Short mmCIF file of C-alpha atoms and ligand atoms in Angstrom, two decimals:
data_model
loop_
_atom_site.label_atom_id
_atom_site.label_comp_id
_atom_site.label_asym_id
_atom_site.label_seq_id
_atom_site.Cartn_x
_atom_site.Cartn_y
_atom_site.Cartn_z
CA ASN A 61 0.01 0.02 -0.02
CA SER A 62 3.03 2.27 0.05
CA PRO A 63 6.18 1.75 -2.02
CA ALA A 64 8.37 2.88 0.86
CA ARG A 65 7.78 -0.54 2.50
CA ALA A 66 8.43 -2.65 -0.56
CA PHE A 67 12.22 -2.98 -0.07
CA GLY A 68 12.70 -1.79 -3.65
CA ALA A 69 15.75 0.22 -2.64
CA VAL A 70 17.45 -2.66 -0.76
CA GLY A 71 16.30 -5.71 -2.69
CA GLY A 72 14.73 -8.88 -1.31
CA GLU A 73 11.30 -9.48 0.13
CA PRO A 74 9.76 -7.20 2.78
CA LEU A 75 9.15 -8.66 6.24
CA PHE A 76 5.55 -9.00 7.29
CA ILE A 77 5.03 -7.57 10.77
CA ASP A 78 2.82 -9.31 13.26
CA ARG A 79 2.95 -6.95 16.24
CA ALA A 80 5.03 -4.34 17.99
CA GLU A 81 5.57 -3.08 21.50
CA GLY A 82 7.78 -0.26 22.76
CA ALA A 83 10.91 -0.24 20.58
CA TYR A 84 10.48 -3.75 19.16
CA LEU A 85 8.80 -5.27 16.09
CA TRP A 86 8.07 -8.97 15.65
CA ASP A 87 7.68 -10.48 12.21
CA LEU A 88 5.33 -13.38 11.30
CA ASP A 89 8.09 -15.90 11.98
CA GLY A 90 8.43 -14.58 15.51
CA ASN A 91 11.77 -12.78 14.99
CA ARG A 92 12.28 -9.67 17.11
CA TYR A 93 13.84 -6.47 15.73
CA ILE A 94 14.89 -3.24 17.35
CA ASP A 95 12.77 -0.79 15.40
CA PHE A 96 14.27 2.41 14.01
CA ILE A 97 11.43 3.18 11.59
CA GLY A 98 8.73 3.84 14.18
CA SER A 99 6.09 3.66 11.42
CA TRP A 100 8.20 6.22 9.51
CA GLY A 101 7.99 8.67 12.38
CA PRO A 102 4.73 8.62 14.29
CA MET A 103 5.75 6.20 17.09
CA ILE A 104 7.98 8.60 19.04
CA LEU A 105 6.63 7.21 22.32
CA GLY A 106 7.05 3.57 21.19
CA HIS A 107 4.54 1.07 19.93
CA ALA A 108 1.31 0.33 21.77
CA PHE A 109 1.97 3.19 24.22
CA PRO A 110 -0.64 2.42 26.93
CA PRO A 111 -2.27 5.94 27.16
CA VAL A 112 -2.71 6.00 23.36
CA VAL A 113 -4.19 2.51 23.25
CA GLU A 114 -6.57 3.39 26.07
CA ALA A 115 -7.66 6.62 24.40
CA ILE A 116 -8.43 4.78 21.19
CA ARG A 117 -10.36 2.04 23.07
CA THR A 118 -12.42 4.61 24.97
CA ALA A 119 -13.22 6.56 21.77
CA ALA A 120 -14.13 3.41 19.79
CA GLU A 121 -16.66 2.33 22.34
CA ARG A 122 -18.56 5.60 21.75
CA SER A 123 -18.57 5.07 17.89
CA THR A 124 -15.85 5.23 15.30
CA SER A 125 -17.17 8.28 13.44
CA TYR A 126 -19.94 10.85 13.65
CA GLY A 127 -19.54 13.32 10.77
CA ALA A 128 -20.41 16.12 13.19
CA PRO A 129 -18.27 18.35 15.35
CA THR A 130 -16.70 16.88 18.50
CA VAL A 131 -14.84 18.15 21.54
CA GLY A 132 -12.00 15.74 20.67
CA GLU A 133 -11.21 17.74 17.52
CA SER A 134 -11.02 20.93 19.52
CA GLU A 135 -8.77 19.31 22.12
CA LEU A 136 -6.31 18.17 19.50
CA ALA A 137 -6.46 21.55 17.78
CA GLU A 138 -5.75 23.34 21.06
CA LEU A 139 -2.76 21.10 21.80
CA ILE A 140 -1.32 21.81 18.34
CA ILE A 141 -1.79 25.57 18.78
CA GLN A 142 -0.28 25.41 22.24
CA LEU A 143 2.79 23.51 21.07
CA VAL A 144 3.62 24.93 17.62
CA PRO A 145 4.60 28.61 17.95
CA SER A 146 3.50 29.84 14.51
CA ILE A 147 0.07 28.16 14.46
CA GLN A 148 -2.90 30.37 15.42
CA LYS A 149 -5.61 28.34 13.66
CA VAL A 150 -5.47 24.77 12.42
CA ARG A 151 -7.41 22.36 10.24
CA LEU A 152 -7.35 18.56 10.65
CA VAL A 153 -7.06 16.24 7.63
CA ASN A 154 -6.20 12.53 7.18
CA SER A 155 -2.55 12.44 6.06
CA GLY A 156 0.59 14.46 5.52
CA THR A 157 -0.09 14.47 1.80
CA GLU A 158 -3.49 16.07 2.40
CA ALA A 159 -1.97 18.64 4.70
CA ALA A 160 0.66 19.64 2.10
CA MET A 161 -1.88 19.64 -0.74
CA SER A 162 -4.32 21.76 1.24
CA ALA A 163 -1.60 24.20 2.30
CA ILE A 164 -0.65 24.74 -1.32
CA ARG A 165 -4.24 25.34 -2.40
CA LEU A 166 -4.68 27.76 0.52
CA ALA A 167 -1.52 29.64 -0.46
CA ARG A 168 -2.69 29.93 -4.08
CA GLY A 169 -6.19 30.93 -2.99
CA ALA A 170 -4.93 33.52 -0.54
CA THR A 171 -2.43 35.11 -2.90
CA GLY A 172 -4.15 34.68 -6.24
CA ARG A 173 -0.81 33.44 -7.63
CA ASP A 174 -0.01 30.07 -9.32
CA LEU A 175 3.67 29.30 -8.89
CA ILE A 176 5.10 27.33 -6.01
CA VAL A 177 8.72 26.63 -5.12
CA LYS A 178 9.98 23.35 -3.70
CA PHE A 179 13.44 21.90 -3.11
CA ALA A 180 15.00 18.87 -4.80
CA GLY A 181 15.10 15.95 -2.40
CA ASN A 182 12.22 17.30 -0.26
CA TYR A 183 9.11 15.13 -0.21
CA HIS A 184 5.73 16.49 0.60
CA GLY A 185 3.55 13.47 -0.13
CA HIS A 186 2.15 12.38 -3.44
CA VAL A 187 0.45 15.71 -4.31
CA ASP A 188 0.59 16.13 -8.08
CA SER A 189 2.09 19.60 -8.04
CA LEU A 190 4.73 18.58 -5.49
CA LEU A 191 5.66 15.28 -7.13
CA VAL A 192 8.23 16.82 -9.38
CA ALA A 193 11.97 16.80 -9.35
CA ALA A 194 14.74 18.61 -10.98
CA GLY A 195 18.07 18.72 -9.33
CA SER A 196 20.21 21.47 -10.62
CA ALA A 197 21.22 24.42 -8.53
CA ALA A 198 19.51 26.83 -10.90
CA ALA A 199 15.79 27.33 -11.04
CA THR A 200 14.34 25.00 -13.58
CA LEU A 201 10.84 24.43 -14.80
CA ALA A 202 10.05 21.09 -13.26
CA VAL A 203 9.15 17.92 -15.11
CA PRO A 204 6.84 15.41 -13.49
CA ASN A 205 8.53 12.41 -11.97
CA SER A 206 5.51 10.15 -12.07
CA PRO A 207 3.29 9.13 -14.92
CA GLY A 208 -0.09 10.70 -14.32
CA VAL A 209 1.25 14.03 -13.23
CA THR A 210 0.57 16.32 -16.21
CA ALA A 211 3.15 18.70 -17.64
CA GLY A 212 0.52 21.41 -17.11
CA THR A 213 0.50 20.72 -13.34
CA ALA A 214 4.26 20.46 -13.10
CA LYS A 215 4.91 23.71 -14.92
CA ASP A 216 3.66 25.72 -11.95
CA THR A 217 6.29 24.13 -9.65
CA ILE A 218 9.80 25.57 -9.55
CA VAL A 219 12.39 23.22 -8.15
CA MET A 220 15.46 24.71 -6.41
CA ALA A 221 18.45 23.13 -4.65
CA TYR A 222 18.14 22.75 -0.86
CA ASN A 223 20.52 25.13 0.97
CA ASP A 224 21.00 27.30 -2.16
CA ALA A 225 20.27 30.58 -0.38
CA ASP A 226 21.64 32.81 -3.17
CA GLY A 227 19.68 30.91 -5.82
CA LEU A 228 16.49 31.44 -3.83
CA ARG A 229 17.23 35.15 -3.42
CA ARG A 230 17.91 35.53 -7.16
CA LEU A 231 14.71 33.70 -8.03
CA PHE A 232 12.66 36.00 -5.77
CA ALA A 233 14.40 39.10 -7.12
CA GLU A 234 13.27 38.06 -10.60
CA ARG A 235 9.88 36.44 -10.08
CA GLY A 236 8.94 36.88 -6.44
CA GLU A 237 5.69 38.66 -7.18
CA GLN A 238 4.38 35.59 -9.11
CA ILE A 239 5.12 33.03 -6.40
CA ALA A 240 2.31 31.84 -4.14
CA ALA A 241 4.34 29.70 -1.77
CA VAL A 242 7.68 28.24 -0.83
CA MET A 243 7.34 24.71 0.50
CA PHE A 244 10.27 23.22 2.42
CA GLU A 245 11.29 20.57 4.95
CA PRO A 246 12.85 22.57 7.87
CA VAL A 247 15.18 19.61 8.50
CA CYS A 248 15.10 17.31 5.53
CA GLY A 249 14.51 13.64 6.19
CA ASN A 250 13.47 12.51 2.70
CA MET A 251 16.90 12.53 1.09
CA GLY A 252 18.32 11.21 4.34
CA VAL A 253 18.85 13.79 7.03
CA VAL A 254 20.05 17.15 5.68
CA THR A 255 20.12 20.29 7.79
CA PRO A 256 19.43 23.86 6.62
CA THR A 257 22.17 26.42 6.94
CA ALA A 258 21.47 29.67 8.77
CA ASP A 259 21.87 31.54 5.47
CA PHE A 260 19.25 29.31 3.84
CA ILE A 261 16.84 29.96 6.69
CA ASP A 262 17.43 33.72 6.20
CA ALA A 263 16.69 33.39 2.49
CA LEU A 264 13.50 31.45 3.24
CA HIS A 265 12.35 34.18 5.62
CA ALA A 266 13.15 36.86 3.02
CA THR A 267 10.70 35.30 0.53
CA LYS A 268 7.82 36.49 2.73
CA ARG A 269 8.66 40.10 1.84
CA HIS A 270 7.41 39.37 -1.69
CA GLY A 271 3.97 38.40 -0.43
CA SER A 272 4.68 34.71 -0.95
CA ILE A 273 3.49 32.35 1.77
CA LEU A 274 6.19 30.33 3.58
CA VAL A 275 4.98 26.81 4.15
CA CYS A 276 7.02 24.68 6.52
CA ASP A 277 6.47 20.95 6.08
CA GLU A 278 6.83 19.54 9.55
CA VAL A 279 5.09 16.28 8.77
CA MET A 280 8.25 14.47 9.81
CA THR A 281 9.87 16.95 12.21
CA GLY A 282 6.77 18.21 14.03
CA PHE A 283 6.74 17.28 17.75
CA ARG A 284 9.94 15.29 17.09
CA LEU A 285 12.78 17.81 17.04
CA SER A 286 11.23 19.80 19.95
CA PRO A 287 7.65 20.11 21.30
CA GLY A 288 7.15 22.83 18.67
CA GLY A 289 9.00 21.00 15.90
CA ALA A 290 12.02 22.10 13.87
CA GLN A 291 10.67 25.61 13.64
CA GLN A 292 10.98 26.02 17.42
CA ARG A 293 14.38 24.34 17.53
CA LEU A 294 15.86 26.38 14.64
CA GLY A 295 13.99 29.68 15.00
CA ILE A 296 12.07 29.40 11.75
CA GLU A 297 8.98 31.58 11.39
CA PRO A 298 6.67 30.14 8.69
CA ASP A 299 3.25 31.48 7.69
CA VAL A 300 1.71 28.01 7.39
CA THR A 301 2.83 24.61 8.72
CA ALA A 302 1.92 21.15 7.50
CA LEU A 303 1.79 18.38 10.10
CA GLY A 304 1.32 14.62 10.01
CA LYS A 305 2.77 11.45 11.55
CA ILE A 306 3.16 12.15 15.32
CA VAL A 307 0.12 14.43 15.34
CA GLY A 308 -2.02 11.31 14.88
CA GLY A 309 -0.20 9.06 17.36
CA GLY A 310 -0.08 6.28 14.75
CA LEU A 311 -3.58 6.86 13.32
CA PRO A 312 -4.21 8.66 10.04
CA VAL A 313 -4.09 12.38 10.83
CA GLY A 314 -2.60 15.37 9.13
CA ALA A 315 -3.05 19.03 9.90
CA TYR A 316 -2.27 22.39 8.42
CA GLY A 317 -2.37 25.67 10.29
CA GLY A 318 -0.71 29.04 10.68
CA ARG A 319 -1.50 32.74 10.68
CA ALA A 320 -5.18 33.31 11.44
CA ASP A 321 -5.61 35.78 8.58
CA ILE A 322 -4.36 33.16 6.12
CA MET A 323 -6.35 30.26 7.61
CA ASP A 324 -9.49 32.45 7.45
CA HIS A 325 -9.44 31.92 3.66
CA VAL A 326 -10.48 28.26 4.19
CA LEU A 327 -14.18 27.35 3.85
CA PRO A 328 -16.50 27.91 5.75
CA ALA A 329 -14.73 31.11 6.99
CA GLY A 330 -13.47 31.90 3.52
CA PRO A 331 -13.76 30.67 -0.10
CA VAL A 332 -10.90 28.08 -0.41
CA PHE A 333 -12.50 24.63 -0.49
CA GLN A 334 -11.23 21.72 1.58
CA ALA A 335 -13.27 18.98 3.25
CA GLY A 336 -13.15 15.40 4.54
CA THR A 337 -15.69 12.77 5.62
CA LEU A 338 -13.30 11.33 8.20
CA SER A 339 -11.31 14.49 8.98
CA GLY A 340 -11.19 14.93 12.76
CA ASN A 341 -12.19 11.28 13.21
CA PRO A 342 -12.72 10.53 16.93
CA LEU A 343 -10.28 7.58 17.12
CA ALA A 344 -7.61 9.58 15.29
CA THR A 345 -8.05 12.73 17.40
CA ALA A 346 -8.02 10.66 20.63
CA ALA A 347 -4.73 8.98 19.66
CA GLY A 348 -3.22 12.31 18.51
CA ALA A 349 -4.31 14.19 21.66
CA ALA A 350 -3.04 11.41 23.98
CA THR A 351 0.32 11.51 22.17
CA LEU A 352 0.70 15.30 22.20
CA ALA A 353 -0.41 15.53 25.84
CA ALA A 354 2.22 12.94 26.78
CA LEU A 355 4.90 14.84 24.91
CA ARG A 356 3.86 18.12 26.60
CA ASP A 357 3.55 16.68 30.10
CA ASN A 358 6.59 14.38 30.09
CA PRO A 359 8.84 15.78 27.39
CA PRO A 360 11.21 13.03 26.21
CA TYR A 361 13.45 15.35 24.21
CA GLU A 362 16.50 15.38 26.50
CA ARG A 363 16.41 11.59 26.66
CA LEU A 364 15.99 11.37 22.86
CA GLU A 365 18.95 13.65 22.42
CA ALA A 366 21.15 11.60 24.77
CA LEU A 367 20.17 8.29 23.18
CA SER A 368 20.63 9.67 19.68
CA ALA A 369 24.00 11.19 20.52
CA ARG A 370 25.09 7.82 21.91
CA LEU A 371 23.95 6.12 18.72
CA GLU A 372 25.74 8.70 16.56
CA ALA A 373 29.00 8.32 18.48
CA GLY A 374 28.85 4.52 18.26
CA LEU A 375 27.99 4.47 14.56
CA ARG A 376 30.76 6.98 13.78
CA GLY A 377 33.27 4.87 15.58
CA ALA A 378 32.09 1.69 13.81
CA ALA A 379 32.10 3.40 10.42
CA GLU A 380 35.59 4.84 10.95
CA ARG A 381 37.00 1.46 11.94
CA SER A 382 35.38 -0.16 8.89
CA GLY A 383 37.38 2.16 6.60
CA LEU A 384 34.34 2.79 4.43
CA PRO A 385 33.71 6.32 3.19
CA PHE A 386 30.73 7.77 5.10
CA THR A 387 28.97 10.94 6.19
CA LEU A 388 26.73 10.92 9.23
CA ASN A 389 24.07 13.59 9.59
CA ARG A 390 21.91 13.87 12.73
CA VAL A 391 19.49 16.34 14.20
CA GLY A 392 17.88 15.26 17.50
CA SER A 393 16.33 11.82 17.04
CA MET A 394 16.67 11.83 13.21
CA LEU A 395 19.88 10.29 11.81
CA THR A 396 21.27 9.06 8.46
CA LEU A 397 24.49 7.25 7.81
CA PHE A 398 25.29 8.05 4.16
CA PHE A 399 27.66 5.92 2.19
CA SER A 400 29.11 9.04 0.68
CA THR A 401 32.58 10.38 0.00
CA GLU A 402 31.46 13.99 0.54
CA PRO A 403 29.39 16.03 3.01
CA VAL A 404 25.68 15.82 2.17
CA THR A 405 23.98 19.19 2.16
CA ALA A 406 21.60 18.80 -0.82
CA TRP A 407 20.27 16.26 -3.30
CA ALA A 408 23.32 16.72 -5.55
CA GLN A 409 25.52 14.88 -3.02
CA ALA A 410 22.84 12.57 -1.65
CA SER A 411 22.19 11.27 -5.17
CA ARG A 412 25.86 10.19 -5.44
CA CYS A 413 25.74 7.86 -2.40
CA ASP A 414 26.55 4.18 -2.76
CA THR A 415 22.98 2.85 -2.50
CA GLU A 416 24.03 -0.72 -3.27
CA ARG A 417 26.31 -0.68 -0.24
CA PHE A 418 23.43 0.70 1.80
CA GLY A 419 21.31 -2.28 0.69
CA ARG A 420 23.98 -4.68 1.96
CA TYR A 421 24.23 -2.79 5.23
CA PHE A 422 20.46 -2.84 5.62
CA TRP A 423 20.29 -6.66 5.27
CA ALA A 424 23.34 -7.21 7.48
CA MET A 425 21.52 -5.25 10.18
CA ILE A 426 18.20 -7.10 9.66
CA HIS A 427 20.11 -10.38 10.13
CA ARG A 428 21.34 -9.00 13.44
CA GLY A 429 17.90 -8.01 14.64
CA VAL A 430 17.90 -4.31 13.78
CA TYR A 431 15.24 -2.85 11.51
CA LEU A 432 16.51 0.30 9.76
CA PRO A 433 14.59 2.38 7.22
CA CYS A 434 14.86 0.42 3.93
CA SER A 435 16.48 3.15 1.84
CA GLN A 436 19.54 5.32 1.94
CA TYR A 437 17.21 8.28 1.47
CA GLU A 438 15.34 8.06 4.77
CA ALA A 439 15.91 9.13 8.35
CA LEU A 440 16.34 6.66 11.16
CA PHE A 441 14.10 7.58 14.14
CA VAL A 442 15.01 6.99 17.76
CA SER A 443 12.02 6.69 20.10
CA ALA A 444 11.55 7.35 23.80
CA ALA A 445 10.98 3.58 24.20
CA HIS A 446 14.58 2.73 23.15
CA THR A 447 16.91 1.92 26.01
CA GLU A 448 20.66 2.44 26.28
CA GLN A 449 20.96 -1.31 25.85
CA ASP A 450 19.04 -1.18 22.57
CA ILE A 451 21.37 1.51 21.35
CA ASP A 452 24.48 -0.43 22.38
CA GLU A 453 23.19 -3.62 20.73
CA THR A 454 22.55 -1.58 17.57
CA ILE A 455 26.10 -0.20 17.62
CA ALA A 456 27.52 -3.70 18.12
CA ALA A 457 25.44 -4.96 15.17
CA ALA A 458 26.64 -2.06 13.04
CA GLU A 459 30.26 -2.79 13.92
CA GLU A 460 29.89 -6.30 12.54
CA ALA A 461 27.66 -5.31 9.62
CA LEU A 462 29.98 -2.54 8.38
CA SER A 463 33.04 -4.74 8.46
CA GLU A 464 31.12 -7.50 6.69
CA ILE A 465 29.75 -5.47 3.73
CA GLY A 466 33.05 -4.02 2.53
N1 PLP B 652 5.79 15.60 4.12
C1 PLP B 652 6.87 14.99 4.65
C2 PLP B 652 8.01 15.84 5.07
C3 PLP B 652 6.89 13.60 4.77
O1 PLP B 652 8.00 13.01 5.25
C4 PLP B 652 5.80 12.84 4.34
C5 PLP B 652 5.78 11.36 4.44
O2 PLP B 652 6.75 10.73 4.66
C6 PLP B 652 4.67 13.51 3.79
C7 PLP B 652 4.69 14.88 3.71
C8 PLP B 652 3.44 12.73 3.36
O3 PLP B 652 2.77 12.29 4.47
P1 PLP B 652 1.80 11.02 4.37
O4 PLP B 652 2.65 9.86 4.02
O5 PLP B 652 1.12 10.95 5.70
O6 PLP B 652 0.80 11.35 3.27
#
């Protein structure tokens, strides 16, 4: 149901998962794995986290959906507004893709402009207008990278290189008044972990002076890199933020929100259409609210930082001893070990990684009971359920795996 799980990037057959608890997955054959995917981000508190399971159970007993307003929706919305500094008003949807798609429509509706800017290697879900890639440092008119995305749709998307602050400034000097939105990952996870430079963040902020709407895609980073996401951690001030993953506590939820005057363009307050039969679903809002309340009341961020720093140090040591060329990028509990001979700051370098070596590393780790994301171009996620022992076992597995793969 999603190609990210198909093991296409590492070869072989995907494992079928039977159940999970805390930091562990079990496959159908009963093998246990230390899980560093965490459902691709949502399970920051670990699997089957008791308050989340209880919240879902309680909600389900009252009915699984009403199609009418509920207090649960307001509670989740209030938690989001409380935690994410730039969000004054928020709308709940069913996935990160929907959040990104709706944010783009809102930006176009609010500005009356067509063009959007995205960055090569950033992923915002399978929205037609965002499913385009280029890859050069210069602004290019994008070509679709999936059949079914029309050239007409793709032509309104400008693809720039991540961290190319000067390129972004030049683009806005020339065409800033035509651009509805700039969409970006504040810390990129979808080409592996890549961090923004301070200059790039300045250039992103400067785009707002042209009346363009700055849309921060925190689907992956939201509630992970700090209670208020990457924007709080890095001092980024977007107009609109897209959320997903953790906001639903493992159930299908996305959200987009931001400045009240911009959000007031969305129907029924304004004219920009967006709707959903199951948006604000009671099970989903219960799981999301239980997760965000736990993150607010017992913040795990210091522990995540310590565990992740321990993992980083151990992996660096193992990689150095293996003699293999590598680059390791980490921000908080997101980490990627790139099989790269150069620092990775944008897709240009990420695309030159040795992905075949990554595939061998992935399988060598699976055979040692560690489940990593099954592509070089993903972030590994540490959860609050991991223990120091899990981290040390992972480092020991990596030591063996890296010397084995050569
Ligand atoms: N935006 C980012 C940054 C993502 O990482 C993802 C998914 O990985 C999405 C959007 C799409 O979210 P979803 O898979 O929930 O549609």
